[in-house]
Tab-separated table of C-alpha atoms and ligand atoms in Angstrom:
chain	number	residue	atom	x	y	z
C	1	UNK	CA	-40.693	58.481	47.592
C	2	UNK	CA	-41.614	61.983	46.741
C	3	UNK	CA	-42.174	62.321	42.369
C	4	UNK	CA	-42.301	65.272	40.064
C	5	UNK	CA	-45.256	63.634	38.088
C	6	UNK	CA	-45.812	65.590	34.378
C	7	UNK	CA	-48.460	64.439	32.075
C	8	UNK	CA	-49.413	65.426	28.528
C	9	UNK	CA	-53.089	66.259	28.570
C	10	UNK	CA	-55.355	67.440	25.345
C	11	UNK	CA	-58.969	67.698	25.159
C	12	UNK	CA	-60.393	68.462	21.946
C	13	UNK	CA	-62.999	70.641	21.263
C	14	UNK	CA	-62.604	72.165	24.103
C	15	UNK	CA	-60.569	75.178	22.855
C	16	UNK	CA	-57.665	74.531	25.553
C	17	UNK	CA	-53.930	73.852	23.607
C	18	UNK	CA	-52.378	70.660	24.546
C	19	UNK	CA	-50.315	71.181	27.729
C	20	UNK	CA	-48.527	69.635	30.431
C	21	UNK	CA	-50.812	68.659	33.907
C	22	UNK	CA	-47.819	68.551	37.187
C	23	UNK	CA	-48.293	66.918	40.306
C	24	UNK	CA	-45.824	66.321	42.996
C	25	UNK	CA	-47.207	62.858	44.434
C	26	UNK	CA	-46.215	60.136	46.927
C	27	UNK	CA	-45.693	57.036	45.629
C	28	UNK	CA	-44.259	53.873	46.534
C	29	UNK	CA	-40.733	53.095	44.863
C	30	UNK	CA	-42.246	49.665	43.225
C	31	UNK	CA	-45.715	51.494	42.097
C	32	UNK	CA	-45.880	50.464	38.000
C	33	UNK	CA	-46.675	53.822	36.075
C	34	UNK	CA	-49.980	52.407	35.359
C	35	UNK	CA	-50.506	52.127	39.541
C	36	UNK	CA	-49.553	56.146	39.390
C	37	UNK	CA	-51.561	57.033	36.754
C	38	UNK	CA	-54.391	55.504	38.474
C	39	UNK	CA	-53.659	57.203	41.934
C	40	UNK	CA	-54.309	60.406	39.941
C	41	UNK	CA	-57.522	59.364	38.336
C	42	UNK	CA	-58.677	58.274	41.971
C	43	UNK	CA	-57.485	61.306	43.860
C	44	UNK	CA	-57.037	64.300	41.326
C	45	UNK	CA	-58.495	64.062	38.211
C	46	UNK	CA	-60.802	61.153	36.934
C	47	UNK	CA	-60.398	62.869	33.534
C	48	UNK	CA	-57.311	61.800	32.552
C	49	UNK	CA	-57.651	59.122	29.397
C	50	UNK	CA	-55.532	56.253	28.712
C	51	UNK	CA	-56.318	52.886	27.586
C	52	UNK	CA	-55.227	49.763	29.952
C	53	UNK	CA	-56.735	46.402	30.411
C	54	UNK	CA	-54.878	43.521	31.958
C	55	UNK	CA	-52.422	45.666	33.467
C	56	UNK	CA	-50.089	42.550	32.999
C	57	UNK	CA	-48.183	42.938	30.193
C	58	UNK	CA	-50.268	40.822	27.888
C	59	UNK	CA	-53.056	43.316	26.395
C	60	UNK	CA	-50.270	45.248	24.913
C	61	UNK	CA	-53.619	48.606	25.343
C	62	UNK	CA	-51.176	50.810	27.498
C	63	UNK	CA	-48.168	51.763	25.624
C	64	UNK	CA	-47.013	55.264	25.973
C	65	UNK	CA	-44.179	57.537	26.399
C	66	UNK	CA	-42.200	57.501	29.282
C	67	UNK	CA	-39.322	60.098	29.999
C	68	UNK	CA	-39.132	60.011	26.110
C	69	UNK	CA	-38.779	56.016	25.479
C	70	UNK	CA	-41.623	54.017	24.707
C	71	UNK	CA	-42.741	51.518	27.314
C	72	UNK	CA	-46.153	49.650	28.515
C	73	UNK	CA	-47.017	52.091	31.760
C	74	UNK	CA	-48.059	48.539	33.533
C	75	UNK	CA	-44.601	47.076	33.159
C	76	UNK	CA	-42.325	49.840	34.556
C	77	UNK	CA	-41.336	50.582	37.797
C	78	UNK	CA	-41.604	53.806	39.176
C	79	UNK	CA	-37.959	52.601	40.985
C	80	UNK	CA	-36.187	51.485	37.458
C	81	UNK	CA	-36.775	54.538	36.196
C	82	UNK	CA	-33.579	55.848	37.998
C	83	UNK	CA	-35.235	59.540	38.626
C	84	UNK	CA	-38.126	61.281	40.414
C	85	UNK	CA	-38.800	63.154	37.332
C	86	UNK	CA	-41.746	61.647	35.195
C	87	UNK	CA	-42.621	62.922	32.457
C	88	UNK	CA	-46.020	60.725	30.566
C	89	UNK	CA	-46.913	61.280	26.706
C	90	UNK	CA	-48.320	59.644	24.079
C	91	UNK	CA	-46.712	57.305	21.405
C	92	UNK	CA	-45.449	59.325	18.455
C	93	UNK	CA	-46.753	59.278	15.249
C	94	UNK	CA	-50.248	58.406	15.636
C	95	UNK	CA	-53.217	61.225	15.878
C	96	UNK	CA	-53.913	61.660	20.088
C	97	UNK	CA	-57.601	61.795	20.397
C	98	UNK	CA	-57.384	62.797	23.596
C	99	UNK	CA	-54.508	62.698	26.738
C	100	UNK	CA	-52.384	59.716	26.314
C	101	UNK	CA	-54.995	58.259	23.733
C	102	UNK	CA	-54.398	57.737	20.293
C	103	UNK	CA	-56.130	56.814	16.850
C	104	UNK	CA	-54.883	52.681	16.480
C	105	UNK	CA	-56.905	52.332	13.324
C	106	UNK	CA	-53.936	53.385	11.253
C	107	UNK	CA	-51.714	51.002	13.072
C	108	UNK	CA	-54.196	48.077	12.322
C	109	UNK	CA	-54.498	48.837	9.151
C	110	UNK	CA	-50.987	48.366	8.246
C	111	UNK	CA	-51.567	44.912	10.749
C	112	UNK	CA	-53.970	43.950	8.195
C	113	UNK	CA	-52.381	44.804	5.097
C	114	UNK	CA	-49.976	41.829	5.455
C	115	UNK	CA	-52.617	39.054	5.774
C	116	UNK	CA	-51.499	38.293	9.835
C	117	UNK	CA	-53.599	35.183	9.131
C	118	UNK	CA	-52.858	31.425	8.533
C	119	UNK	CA	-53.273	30.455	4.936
C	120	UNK	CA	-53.134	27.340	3.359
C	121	UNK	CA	-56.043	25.930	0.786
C	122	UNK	CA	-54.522	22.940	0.201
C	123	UNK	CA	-56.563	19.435	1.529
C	124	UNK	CA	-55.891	17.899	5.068
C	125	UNK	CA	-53.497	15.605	5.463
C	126	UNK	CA	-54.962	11.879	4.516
C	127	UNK	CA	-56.165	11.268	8.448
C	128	UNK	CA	-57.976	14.301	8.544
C	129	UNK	CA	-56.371	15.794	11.656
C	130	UNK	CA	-53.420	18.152	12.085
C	131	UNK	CA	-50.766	19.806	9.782
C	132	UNK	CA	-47.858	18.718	11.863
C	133	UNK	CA	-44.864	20.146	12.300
C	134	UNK	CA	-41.400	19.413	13.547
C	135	UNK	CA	-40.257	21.688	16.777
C	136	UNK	CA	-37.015	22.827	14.652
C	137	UNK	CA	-39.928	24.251	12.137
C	138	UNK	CA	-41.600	26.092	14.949
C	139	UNK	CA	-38.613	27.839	16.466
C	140	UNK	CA	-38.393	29.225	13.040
C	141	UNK	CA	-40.798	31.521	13.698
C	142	UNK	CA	-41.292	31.809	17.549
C	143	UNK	CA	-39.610	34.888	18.276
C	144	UNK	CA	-42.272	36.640	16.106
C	145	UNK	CA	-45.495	34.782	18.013
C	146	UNK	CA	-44.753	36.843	20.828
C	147	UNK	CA	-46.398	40.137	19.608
C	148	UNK	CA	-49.105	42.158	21.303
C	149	UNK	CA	-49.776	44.741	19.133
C	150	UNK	CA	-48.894	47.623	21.302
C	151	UNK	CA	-47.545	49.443	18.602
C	152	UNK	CA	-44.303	50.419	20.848
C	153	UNK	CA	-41.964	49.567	17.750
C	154	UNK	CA	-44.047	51.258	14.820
C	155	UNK	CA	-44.260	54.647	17.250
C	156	UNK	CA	-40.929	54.805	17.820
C	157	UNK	CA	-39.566	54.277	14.549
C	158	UNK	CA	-37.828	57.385	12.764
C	159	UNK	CA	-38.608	56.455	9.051
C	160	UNK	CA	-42.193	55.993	10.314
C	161	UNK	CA	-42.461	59.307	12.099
C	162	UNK	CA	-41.377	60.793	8.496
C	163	UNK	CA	-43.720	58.861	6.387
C	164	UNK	CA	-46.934	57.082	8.297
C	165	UNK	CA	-47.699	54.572	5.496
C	166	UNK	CA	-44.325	52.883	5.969
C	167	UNK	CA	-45.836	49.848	7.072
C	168	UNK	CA	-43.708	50.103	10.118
C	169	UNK	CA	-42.291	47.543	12.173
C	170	UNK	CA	-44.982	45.316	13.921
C	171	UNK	CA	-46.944	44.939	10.747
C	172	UNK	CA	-43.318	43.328	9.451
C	173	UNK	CA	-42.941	41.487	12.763
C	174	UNK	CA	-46.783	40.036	12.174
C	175	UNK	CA	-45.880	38.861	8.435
C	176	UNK	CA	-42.792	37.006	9.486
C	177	UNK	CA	-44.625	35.078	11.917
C	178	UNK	CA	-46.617	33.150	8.937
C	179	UNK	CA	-43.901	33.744	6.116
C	180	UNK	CA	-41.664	31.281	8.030
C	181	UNK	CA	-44.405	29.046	9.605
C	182	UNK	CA	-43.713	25.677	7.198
C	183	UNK	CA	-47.270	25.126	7.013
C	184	UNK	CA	-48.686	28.689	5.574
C	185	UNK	CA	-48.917	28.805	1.645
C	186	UNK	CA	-48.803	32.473	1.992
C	187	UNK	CA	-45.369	33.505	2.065
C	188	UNK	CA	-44.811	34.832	-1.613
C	189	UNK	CA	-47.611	36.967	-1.754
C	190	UNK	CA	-46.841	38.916	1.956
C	191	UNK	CA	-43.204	39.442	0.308
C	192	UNK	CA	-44.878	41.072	-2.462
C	193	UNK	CA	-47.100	43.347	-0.375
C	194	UNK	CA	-43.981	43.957	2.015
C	195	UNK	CA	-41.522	44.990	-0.935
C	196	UNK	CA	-43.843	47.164	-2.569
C	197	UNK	CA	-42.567	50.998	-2.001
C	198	UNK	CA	-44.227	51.541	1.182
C	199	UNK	CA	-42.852	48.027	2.993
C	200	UNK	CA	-39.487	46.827	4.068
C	201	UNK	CA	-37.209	48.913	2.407
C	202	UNK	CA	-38.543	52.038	4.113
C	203	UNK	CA	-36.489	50.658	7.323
C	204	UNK	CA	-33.103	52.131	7.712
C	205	UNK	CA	-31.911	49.682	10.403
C	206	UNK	CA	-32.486	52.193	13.588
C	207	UNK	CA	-33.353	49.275	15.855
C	208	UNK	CA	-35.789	51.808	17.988
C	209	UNK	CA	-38.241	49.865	17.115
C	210	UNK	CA	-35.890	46.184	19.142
C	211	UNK	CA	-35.092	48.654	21.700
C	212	UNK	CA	-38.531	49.287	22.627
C	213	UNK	CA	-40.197	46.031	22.657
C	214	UNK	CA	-41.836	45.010	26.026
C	215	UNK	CA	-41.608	41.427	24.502
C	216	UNK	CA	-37.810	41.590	23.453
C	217	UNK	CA	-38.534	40.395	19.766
C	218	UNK	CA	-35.662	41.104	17.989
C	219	UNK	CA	-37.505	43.146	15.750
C	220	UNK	CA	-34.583	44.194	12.864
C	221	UNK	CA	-33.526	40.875	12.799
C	222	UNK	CA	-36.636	39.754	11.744
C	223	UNK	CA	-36.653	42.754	9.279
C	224	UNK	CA	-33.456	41.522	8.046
C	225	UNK	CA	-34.712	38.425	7.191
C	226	UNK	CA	-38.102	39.477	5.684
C	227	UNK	CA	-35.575	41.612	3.404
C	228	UNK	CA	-33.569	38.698	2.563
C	229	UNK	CA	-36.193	36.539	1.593
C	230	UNK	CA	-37.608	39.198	-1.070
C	231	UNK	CA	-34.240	39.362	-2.561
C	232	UNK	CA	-33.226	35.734	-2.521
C	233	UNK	CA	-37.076	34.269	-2.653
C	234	UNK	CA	-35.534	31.798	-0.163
C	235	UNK	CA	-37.554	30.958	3.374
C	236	UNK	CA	-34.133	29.832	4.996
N	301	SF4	FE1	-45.317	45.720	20.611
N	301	SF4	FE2	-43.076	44.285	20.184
N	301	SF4	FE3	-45.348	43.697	18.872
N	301	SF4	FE4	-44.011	45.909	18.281
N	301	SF4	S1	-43.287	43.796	17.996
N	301	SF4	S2	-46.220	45.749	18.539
N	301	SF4	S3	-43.237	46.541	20.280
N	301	SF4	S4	-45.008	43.564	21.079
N	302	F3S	FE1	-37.560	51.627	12.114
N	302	F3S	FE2	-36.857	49.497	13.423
N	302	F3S	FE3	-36.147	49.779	10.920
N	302	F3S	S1	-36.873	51.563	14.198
N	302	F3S	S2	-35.926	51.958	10.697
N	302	F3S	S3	-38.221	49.588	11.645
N	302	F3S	S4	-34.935	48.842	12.536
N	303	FES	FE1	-52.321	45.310	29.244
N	303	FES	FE2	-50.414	47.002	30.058
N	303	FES	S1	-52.560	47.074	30.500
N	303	FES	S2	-50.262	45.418	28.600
């Protein structure tokens, strides 16, 4: 099939204004976005910049805007996009350094602010081995395993767009995953960090963020509950 391919390029220092690059291409109907992007690099232009890496849906390196919704480029089909009209940007919200490349360190920083990291002092259990855990205790939190940091949520959040130090949405997603994991000591101090003025309550229940999740984490539910816990100090 014949596309109307549009994508945002930006090279700075150069002196040239952010624009729009077109090309009218042939591609096949189950080509990803990533496989299109690609053909242009190989036949056009091998200075267009993105990020990819496993081109799976696992690195969670090429998320982007496509016709206006946030999506991984290596996960789409150029077929379920139900046009010939493509139109590539970056994610929102974030600085672009350069084409469909943008500055993560923000992103990660709110990551890291939550302490995404198991943390319990306490001693071993008396054989030494394992802090075990019933399966009932590990759906608790499973849902919320499933991230890959692609920053497809945060970017496409409204209150973020308004205010960048809302933590945003993954960073949430990332706390809940050890505030309800039974055997993390953590949980009291995250809620503190997450109900401070910048955290939780900055979310207005837009459910952009569930919407675009290549991993289908239902992101404001786990918002919800992260939200519930600060106000009840219950884990349930
Ligand atoms: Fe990406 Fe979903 Fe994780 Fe957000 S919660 S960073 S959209 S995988
Ligand atoms: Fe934003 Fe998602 Fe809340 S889009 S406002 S974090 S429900
Ligand atoms: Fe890894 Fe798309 S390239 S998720």
């Amino acid at each position: 099939m014949e596309i109307n391919l549009k994508i945002f390029r930006y090279l700075p220092n150069t002196g040239n204004k952010p624009h729009f690059d077109k090309y009218i291409m042939e591609v096949n109907p189950n080509d990803r976005v990533l496989d299109v992007l690609e053909q242009v690099r190989a036949d056009s232009d091998p200075s267009l910049a993105y990020r990819r890496s496993c081109a799976h849906g696992v690195c969670g390196s090429d998320a982007m805007r496509i016709n206006g919704r946030n999506m991984l480029a290596c996960k789409v089909l150029v077929k379920d996009l139900g046009t010939s009209d493509i139109t590539v940007e970056p994610i929102l919200g974030l600085t672009v350094l350069r084409d469909l490349i943008v500055d993560m360190d923000p992103f990660f920083e709110h990551f890291r602010s939550v302490q995404p990291f198991f943390i319990n002092n306490e001693p071993l259990p008396a054989d030494g081995k394992e802090r075990l855990q019933s399966p009932e205790a590990r759906e608790r939190f499973d849902d919320t395993t499933k991230c890959i940091l692609c920053a497809a949520c945060t970017t496409s959040c409204p209150s973020f767009w308004s205010n960048g130090s809302y933590v945003g949405p993954a960073a949430i997603v990332n706390a809940h995953r050890f505030i309800y994991d039974s055997r993390d000591t953590g949980a009291a101090e995250r809620l503190g960090i997450l109900n401070e003025s910048m955290g939780v309550w900055r979310c207005r229940t837009a459910f952009n963020c569930t919407e675009a999740c290549p991993r289908d984490i239902q992101i404001t539910k786990a918002i919800a509950e992260v939200k519930q816990s600060i106000q009840t100090g219950k884990l349930d």
